[in-house]
Short mmCIF file of N, CA and C in Angstrom, two decimals:
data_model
loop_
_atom_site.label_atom_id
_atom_site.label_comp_id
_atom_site.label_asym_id
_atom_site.label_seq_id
_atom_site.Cartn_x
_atom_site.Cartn_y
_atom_site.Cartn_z
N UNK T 59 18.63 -0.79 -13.80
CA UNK T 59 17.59 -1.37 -12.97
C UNK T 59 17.52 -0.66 -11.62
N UNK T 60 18.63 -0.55 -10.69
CA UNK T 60 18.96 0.36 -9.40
C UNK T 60 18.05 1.77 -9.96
N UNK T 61 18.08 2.52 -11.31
CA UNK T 61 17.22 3.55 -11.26
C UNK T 61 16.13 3.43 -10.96
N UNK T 62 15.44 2.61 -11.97
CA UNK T 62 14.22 2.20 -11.87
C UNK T 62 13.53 2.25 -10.57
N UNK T 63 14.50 0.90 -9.31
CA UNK T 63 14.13 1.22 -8.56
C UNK T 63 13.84 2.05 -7.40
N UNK T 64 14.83 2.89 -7.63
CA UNK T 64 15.04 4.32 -6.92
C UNK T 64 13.61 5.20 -7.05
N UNK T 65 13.12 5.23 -8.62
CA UNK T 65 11.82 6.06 -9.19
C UNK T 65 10.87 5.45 -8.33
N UNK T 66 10.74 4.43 -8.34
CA UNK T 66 9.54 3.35 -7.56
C UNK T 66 9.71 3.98 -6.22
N UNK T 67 10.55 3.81 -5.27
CA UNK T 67 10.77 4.06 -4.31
C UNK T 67 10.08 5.40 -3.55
N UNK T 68 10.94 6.54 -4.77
CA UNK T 68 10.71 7.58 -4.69
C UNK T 68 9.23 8.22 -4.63
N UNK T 69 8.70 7.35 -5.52
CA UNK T 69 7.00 7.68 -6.02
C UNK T 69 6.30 7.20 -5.36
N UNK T 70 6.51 6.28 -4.43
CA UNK T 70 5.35 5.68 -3.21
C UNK T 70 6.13 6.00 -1.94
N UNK T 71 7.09 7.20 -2.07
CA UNK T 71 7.32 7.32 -0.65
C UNK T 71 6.90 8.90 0.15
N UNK T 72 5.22 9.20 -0.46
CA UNK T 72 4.61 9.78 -0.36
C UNK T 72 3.60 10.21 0.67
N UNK T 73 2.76 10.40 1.15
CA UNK T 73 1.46 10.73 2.08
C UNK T 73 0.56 9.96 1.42
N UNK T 74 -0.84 9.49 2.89
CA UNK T 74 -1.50 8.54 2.24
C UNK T 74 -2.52 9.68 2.00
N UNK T 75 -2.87 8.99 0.82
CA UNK T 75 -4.42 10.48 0.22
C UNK T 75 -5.40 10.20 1.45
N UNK T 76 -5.88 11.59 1.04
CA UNK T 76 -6.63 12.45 2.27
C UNK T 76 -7.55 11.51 2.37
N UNK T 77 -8.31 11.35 0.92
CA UNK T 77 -9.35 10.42 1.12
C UNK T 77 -9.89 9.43 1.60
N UNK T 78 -8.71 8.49 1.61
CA UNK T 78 -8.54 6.77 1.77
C UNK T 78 -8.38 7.08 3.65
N UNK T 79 -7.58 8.13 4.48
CA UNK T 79 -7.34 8.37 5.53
C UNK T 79 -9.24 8.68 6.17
N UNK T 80 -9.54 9.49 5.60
CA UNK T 80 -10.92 10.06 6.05
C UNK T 80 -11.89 8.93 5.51
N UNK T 81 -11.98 8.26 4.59
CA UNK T 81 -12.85 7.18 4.04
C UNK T 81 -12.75 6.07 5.82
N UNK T 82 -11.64 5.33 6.11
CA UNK T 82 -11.26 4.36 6.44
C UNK T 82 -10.65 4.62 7.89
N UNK T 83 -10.27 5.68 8.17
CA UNK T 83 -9.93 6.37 9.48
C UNK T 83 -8.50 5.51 9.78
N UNK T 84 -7.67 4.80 8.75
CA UNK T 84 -6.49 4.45 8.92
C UNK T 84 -5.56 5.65 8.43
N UNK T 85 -4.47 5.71 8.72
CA UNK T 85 -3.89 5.42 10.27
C UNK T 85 -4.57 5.19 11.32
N UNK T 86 -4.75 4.98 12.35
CA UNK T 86 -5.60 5.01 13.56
C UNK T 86 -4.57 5.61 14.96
N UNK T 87 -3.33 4.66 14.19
CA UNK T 87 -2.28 4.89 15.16
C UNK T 87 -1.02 5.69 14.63
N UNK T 88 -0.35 5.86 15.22
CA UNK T 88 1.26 6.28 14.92
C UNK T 88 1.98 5.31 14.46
N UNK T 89 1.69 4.19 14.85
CA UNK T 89 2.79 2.78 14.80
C UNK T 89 1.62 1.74 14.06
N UNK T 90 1.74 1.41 12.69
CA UNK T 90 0.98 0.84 12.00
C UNK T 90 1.86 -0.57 11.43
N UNK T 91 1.11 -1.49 10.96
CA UNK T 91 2.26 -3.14 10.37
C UNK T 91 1.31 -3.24 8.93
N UNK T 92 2.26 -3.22 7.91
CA UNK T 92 1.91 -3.61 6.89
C UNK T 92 2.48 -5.23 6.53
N UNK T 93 1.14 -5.99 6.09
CA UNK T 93 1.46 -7.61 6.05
C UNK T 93 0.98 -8.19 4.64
N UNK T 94 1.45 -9.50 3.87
CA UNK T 94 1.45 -9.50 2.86
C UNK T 94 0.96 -11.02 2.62
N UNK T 95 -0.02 -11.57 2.15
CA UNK T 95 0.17 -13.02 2.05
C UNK T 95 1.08 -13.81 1.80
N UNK T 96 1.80 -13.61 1.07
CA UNK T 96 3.41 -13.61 0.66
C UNK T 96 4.11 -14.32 1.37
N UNK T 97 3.97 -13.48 2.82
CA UNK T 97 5.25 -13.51 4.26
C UNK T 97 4.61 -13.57 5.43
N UNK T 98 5.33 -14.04 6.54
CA UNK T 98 4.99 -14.06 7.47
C UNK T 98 5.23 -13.00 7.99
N UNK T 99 6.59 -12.04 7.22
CA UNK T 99 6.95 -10.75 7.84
C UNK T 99 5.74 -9.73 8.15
N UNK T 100 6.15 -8.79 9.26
CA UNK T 100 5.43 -7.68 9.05
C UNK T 100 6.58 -6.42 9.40
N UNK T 101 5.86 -5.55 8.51
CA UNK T 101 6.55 -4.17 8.58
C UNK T 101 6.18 -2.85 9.01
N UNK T 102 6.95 -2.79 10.13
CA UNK T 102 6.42 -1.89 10.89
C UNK T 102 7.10 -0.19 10.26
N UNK T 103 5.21 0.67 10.10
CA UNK T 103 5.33 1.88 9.41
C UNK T 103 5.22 3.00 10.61
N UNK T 104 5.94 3.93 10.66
CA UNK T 104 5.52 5.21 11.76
C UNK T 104 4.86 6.21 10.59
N UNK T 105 4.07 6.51 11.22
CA UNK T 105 3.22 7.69 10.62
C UNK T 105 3.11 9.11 11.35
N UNK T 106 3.41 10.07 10.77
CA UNK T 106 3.01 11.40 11.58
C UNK T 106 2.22 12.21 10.79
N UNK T 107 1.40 12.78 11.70
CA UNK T 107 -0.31 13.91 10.85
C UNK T 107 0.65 15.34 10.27
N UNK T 108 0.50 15.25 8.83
CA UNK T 108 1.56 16.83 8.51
C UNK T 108 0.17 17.40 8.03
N UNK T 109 -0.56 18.56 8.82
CA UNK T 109 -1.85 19.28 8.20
C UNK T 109 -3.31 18.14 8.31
N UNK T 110 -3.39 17.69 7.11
CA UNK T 110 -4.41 17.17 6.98
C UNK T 110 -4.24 15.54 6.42
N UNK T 111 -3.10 15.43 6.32
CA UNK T 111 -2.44 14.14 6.30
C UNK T 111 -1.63 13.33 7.00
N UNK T 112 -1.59 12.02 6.63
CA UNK T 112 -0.65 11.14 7.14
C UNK T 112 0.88 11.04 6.41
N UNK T 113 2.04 11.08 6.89
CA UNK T 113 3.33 10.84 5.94
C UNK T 113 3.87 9.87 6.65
N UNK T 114 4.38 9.06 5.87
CA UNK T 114 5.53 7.89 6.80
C UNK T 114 6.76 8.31 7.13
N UNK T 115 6.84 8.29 8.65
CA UNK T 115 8.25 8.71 8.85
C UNK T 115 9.12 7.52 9.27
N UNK T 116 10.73 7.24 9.40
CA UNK T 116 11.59 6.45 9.55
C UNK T 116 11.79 5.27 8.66
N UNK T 117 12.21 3.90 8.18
CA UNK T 117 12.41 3.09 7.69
C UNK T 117 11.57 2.47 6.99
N UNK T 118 10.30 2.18 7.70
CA UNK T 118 9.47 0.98 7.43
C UNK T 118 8.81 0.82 6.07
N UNK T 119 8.09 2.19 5.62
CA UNK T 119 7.73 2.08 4.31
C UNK T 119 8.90 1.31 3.27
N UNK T 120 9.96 2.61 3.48
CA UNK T 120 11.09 1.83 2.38
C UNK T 120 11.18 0.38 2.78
N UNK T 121 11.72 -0.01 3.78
CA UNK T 121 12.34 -1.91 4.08
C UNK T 121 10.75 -2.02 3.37
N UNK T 122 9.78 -1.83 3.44
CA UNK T 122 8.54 -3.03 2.90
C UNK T 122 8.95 -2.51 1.13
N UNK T 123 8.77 -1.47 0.83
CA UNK T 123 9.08 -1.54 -0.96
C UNK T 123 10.19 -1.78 -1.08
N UNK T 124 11.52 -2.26 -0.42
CA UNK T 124 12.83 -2.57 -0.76
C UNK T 124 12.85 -4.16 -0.94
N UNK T 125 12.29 -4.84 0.26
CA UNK T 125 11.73 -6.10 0.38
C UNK T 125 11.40 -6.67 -0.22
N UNK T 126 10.18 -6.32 -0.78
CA UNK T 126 9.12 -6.75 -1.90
C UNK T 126 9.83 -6.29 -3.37
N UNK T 127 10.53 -5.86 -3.59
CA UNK T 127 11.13 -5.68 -4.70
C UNK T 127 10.45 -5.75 -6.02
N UNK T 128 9.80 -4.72 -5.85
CA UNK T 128 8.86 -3.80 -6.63
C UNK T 128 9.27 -3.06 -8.20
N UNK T 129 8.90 -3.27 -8.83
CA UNK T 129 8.80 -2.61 -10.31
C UNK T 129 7.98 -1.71 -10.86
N UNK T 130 8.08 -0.98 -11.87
CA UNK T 130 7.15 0.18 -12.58
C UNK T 130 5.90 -1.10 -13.26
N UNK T 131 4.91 -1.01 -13.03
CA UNK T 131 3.94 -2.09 -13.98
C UNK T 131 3.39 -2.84 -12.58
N UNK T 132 3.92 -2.98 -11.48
CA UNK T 132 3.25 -3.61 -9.93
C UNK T 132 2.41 -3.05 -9.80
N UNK T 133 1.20 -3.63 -9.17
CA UNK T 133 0.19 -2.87 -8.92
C UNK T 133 -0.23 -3.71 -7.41
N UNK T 134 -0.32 -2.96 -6.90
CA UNK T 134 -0.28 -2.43 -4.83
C UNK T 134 -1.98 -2.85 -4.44
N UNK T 135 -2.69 -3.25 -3.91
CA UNK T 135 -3.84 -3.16 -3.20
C UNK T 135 -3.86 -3.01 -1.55
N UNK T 136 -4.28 -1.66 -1.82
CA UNK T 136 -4.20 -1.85 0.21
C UNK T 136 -5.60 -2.25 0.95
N UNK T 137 -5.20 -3.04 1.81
CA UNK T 137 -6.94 -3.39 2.49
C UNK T 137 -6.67 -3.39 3.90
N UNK T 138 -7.52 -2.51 4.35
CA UNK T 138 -7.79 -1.98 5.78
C UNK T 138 -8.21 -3.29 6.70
N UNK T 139 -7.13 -3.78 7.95
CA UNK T 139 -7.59 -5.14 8.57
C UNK T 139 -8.28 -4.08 9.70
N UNK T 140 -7.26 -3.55 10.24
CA UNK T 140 -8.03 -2.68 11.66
C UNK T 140 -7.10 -1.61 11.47
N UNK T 141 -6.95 -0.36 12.45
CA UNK T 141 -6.88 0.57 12.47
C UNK T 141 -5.17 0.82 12.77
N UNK T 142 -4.56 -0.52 12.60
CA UNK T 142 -3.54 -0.29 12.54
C UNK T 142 -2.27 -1.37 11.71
N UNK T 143 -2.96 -1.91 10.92
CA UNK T 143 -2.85 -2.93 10.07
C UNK T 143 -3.87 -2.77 8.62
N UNK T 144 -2.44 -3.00 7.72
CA UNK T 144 -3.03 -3.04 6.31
C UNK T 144 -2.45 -4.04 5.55
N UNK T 145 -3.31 -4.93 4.35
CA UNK T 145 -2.73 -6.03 4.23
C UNK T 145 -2.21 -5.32 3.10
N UNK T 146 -1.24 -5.53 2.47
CA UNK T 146 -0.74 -5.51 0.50
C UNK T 146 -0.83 -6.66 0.06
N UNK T 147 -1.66 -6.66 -1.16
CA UNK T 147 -1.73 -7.52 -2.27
C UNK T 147 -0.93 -6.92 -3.22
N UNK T 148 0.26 -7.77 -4.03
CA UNK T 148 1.05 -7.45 -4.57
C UNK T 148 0.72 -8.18 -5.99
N UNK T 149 0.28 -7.90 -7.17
CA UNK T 149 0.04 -8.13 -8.34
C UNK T 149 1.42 -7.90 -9.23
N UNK T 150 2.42 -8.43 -10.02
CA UNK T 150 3.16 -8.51 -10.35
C UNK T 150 3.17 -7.89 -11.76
N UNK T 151 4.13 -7.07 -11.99
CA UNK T 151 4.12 -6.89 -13.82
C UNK T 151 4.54 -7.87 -14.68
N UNK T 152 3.08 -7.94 -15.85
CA UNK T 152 3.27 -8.86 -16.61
C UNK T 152 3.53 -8.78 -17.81
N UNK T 153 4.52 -8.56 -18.77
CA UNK T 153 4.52 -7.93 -20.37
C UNK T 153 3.85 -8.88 -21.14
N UNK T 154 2.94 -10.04 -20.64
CA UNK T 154 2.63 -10.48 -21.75
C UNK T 154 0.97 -11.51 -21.35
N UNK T 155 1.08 -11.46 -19.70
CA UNK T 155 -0.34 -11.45 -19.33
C UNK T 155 -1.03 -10.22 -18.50
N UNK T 156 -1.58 -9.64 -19.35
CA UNK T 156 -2.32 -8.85 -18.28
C UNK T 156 -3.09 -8.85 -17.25
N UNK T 157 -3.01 -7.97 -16.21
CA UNK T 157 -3.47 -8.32 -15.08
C UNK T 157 -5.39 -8.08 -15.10
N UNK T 158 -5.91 -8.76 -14.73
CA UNK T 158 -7.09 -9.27 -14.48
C UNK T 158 -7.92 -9.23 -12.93
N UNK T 159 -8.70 -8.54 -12.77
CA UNK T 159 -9.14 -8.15 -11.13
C UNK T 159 -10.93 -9.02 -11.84
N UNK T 160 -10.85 -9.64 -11.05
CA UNK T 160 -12.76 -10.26 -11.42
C UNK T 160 -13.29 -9.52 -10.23
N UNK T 161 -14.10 -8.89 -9.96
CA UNK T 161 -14.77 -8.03 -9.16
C UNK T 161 -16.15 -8.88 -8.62
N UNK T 162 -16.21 -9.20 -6.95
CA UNK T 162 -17.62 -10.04 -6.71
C UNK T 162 -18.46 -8.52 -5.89
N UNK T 163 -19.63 -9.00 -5.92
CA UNK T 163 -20.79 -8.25 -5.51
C UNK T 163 -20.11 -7.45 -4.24
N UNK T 164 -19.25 -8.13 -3.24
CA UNK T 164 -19.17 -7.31 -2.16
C UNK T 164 -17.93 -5.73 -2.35
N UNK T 165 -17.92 -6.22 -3.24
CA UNK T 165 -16.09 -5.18 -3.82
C UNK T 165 -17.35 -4.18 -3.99
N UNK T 166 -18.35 -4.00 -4.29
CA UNK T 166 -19.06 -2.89 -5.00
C UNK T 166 -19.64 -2.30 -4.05
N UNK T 167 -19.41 -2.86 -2.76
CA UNK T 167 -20.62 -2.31 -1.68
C UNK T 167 -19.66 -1.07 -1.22
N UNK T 168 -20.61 -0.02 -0.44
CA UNK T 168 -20.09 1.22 -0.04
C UNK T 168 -19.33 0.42 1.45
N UNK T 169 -19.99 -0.32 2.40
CA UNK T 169 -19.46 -0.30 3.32
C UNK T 169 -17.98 -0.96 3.44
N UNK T 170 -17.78 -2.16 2.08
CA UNK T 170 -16.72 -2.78 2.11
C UNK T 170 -15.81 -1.81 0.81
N UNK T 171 -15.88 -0.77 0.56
CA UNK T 171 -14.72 -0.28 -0.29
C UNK T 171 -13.56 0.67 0.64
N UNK T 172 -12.94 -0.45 1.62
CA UNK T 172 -11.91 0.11 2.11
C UNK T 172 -10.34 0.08 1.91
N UNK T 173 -10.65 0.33 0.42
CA UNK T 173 -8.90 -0.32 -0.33
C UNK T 173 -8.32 0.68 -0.89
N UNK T 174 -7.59 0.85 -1.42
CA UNK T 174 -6.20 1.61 -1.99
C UNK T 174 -5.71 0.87 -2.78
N UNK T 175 -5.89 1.36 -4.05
CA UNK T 175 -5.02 0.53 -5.75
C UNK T 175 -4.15 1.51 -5.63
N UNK T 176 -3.19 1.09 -5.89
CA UNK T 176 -1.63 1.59 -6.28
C UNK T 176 -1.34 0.89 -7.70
N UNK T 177 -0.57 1.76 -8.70
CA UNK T 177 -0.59 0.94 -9.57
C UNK T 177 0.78 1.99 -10.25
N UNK T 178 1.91 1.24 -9.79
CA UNK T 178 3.43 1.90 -9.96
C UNK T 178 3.49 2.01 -11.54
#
């Protein structure tokens, strides 16, 4: 199981795509809080620009996927609050209900598609 979670770890402890950065202009800052309905916690991420991207540097990413105690089959939603805050919706792996997203009219609009699916 410790592997497992090591792979997880390893695989979202990446740069945020170019896209979602230039779509949404998050990062905004250096010092960003990722928050979860979940918790009251928040977790504070440092970010530094490598080229044309954002990478997380120091602790924070890991303590939030160490925290949340994350599996291969989780699936991540990131949603842009402001320019230095992102909420995670954490969808759980299910071997025997599958996960289900019902999609309303505003999910489809250009101005509100400011999210990030992760899907470990």
């Amino acid at each position: 199981m410790a592997h497992l979670f090591t792979e997880v770890v390893k695989e979202m402890d990446k740069e945020i795509p170019v896209a979602f950065t230039n779509k949404t202009k998050w990062p905004g800052e250096k010092q960003c809080a990722l928050v979860t309905s979940m918790s009251s916690k928040q977790w504070q991420v440092n970010f530094e620009r490598r080229n044309s991207s954002f990478v997380s540097t120091g602790t924070g990413w890991r303590d939030f996927l160490c925290d949340q105690e994350l599996r291969i089959g989780n699936i991540l939603v990131f949603e842009v609050v402001d320019e230095r805050c992102l909420v995670v919706t954490i969808n759980p792996y299910a071997e025997k209900t599958p996960f289900k997203k019902i999609l309303r009219p505003t999910h489809l609009r250009e101005n509100n598609s400011a999210r990030l699916l992760s899907v470990l």
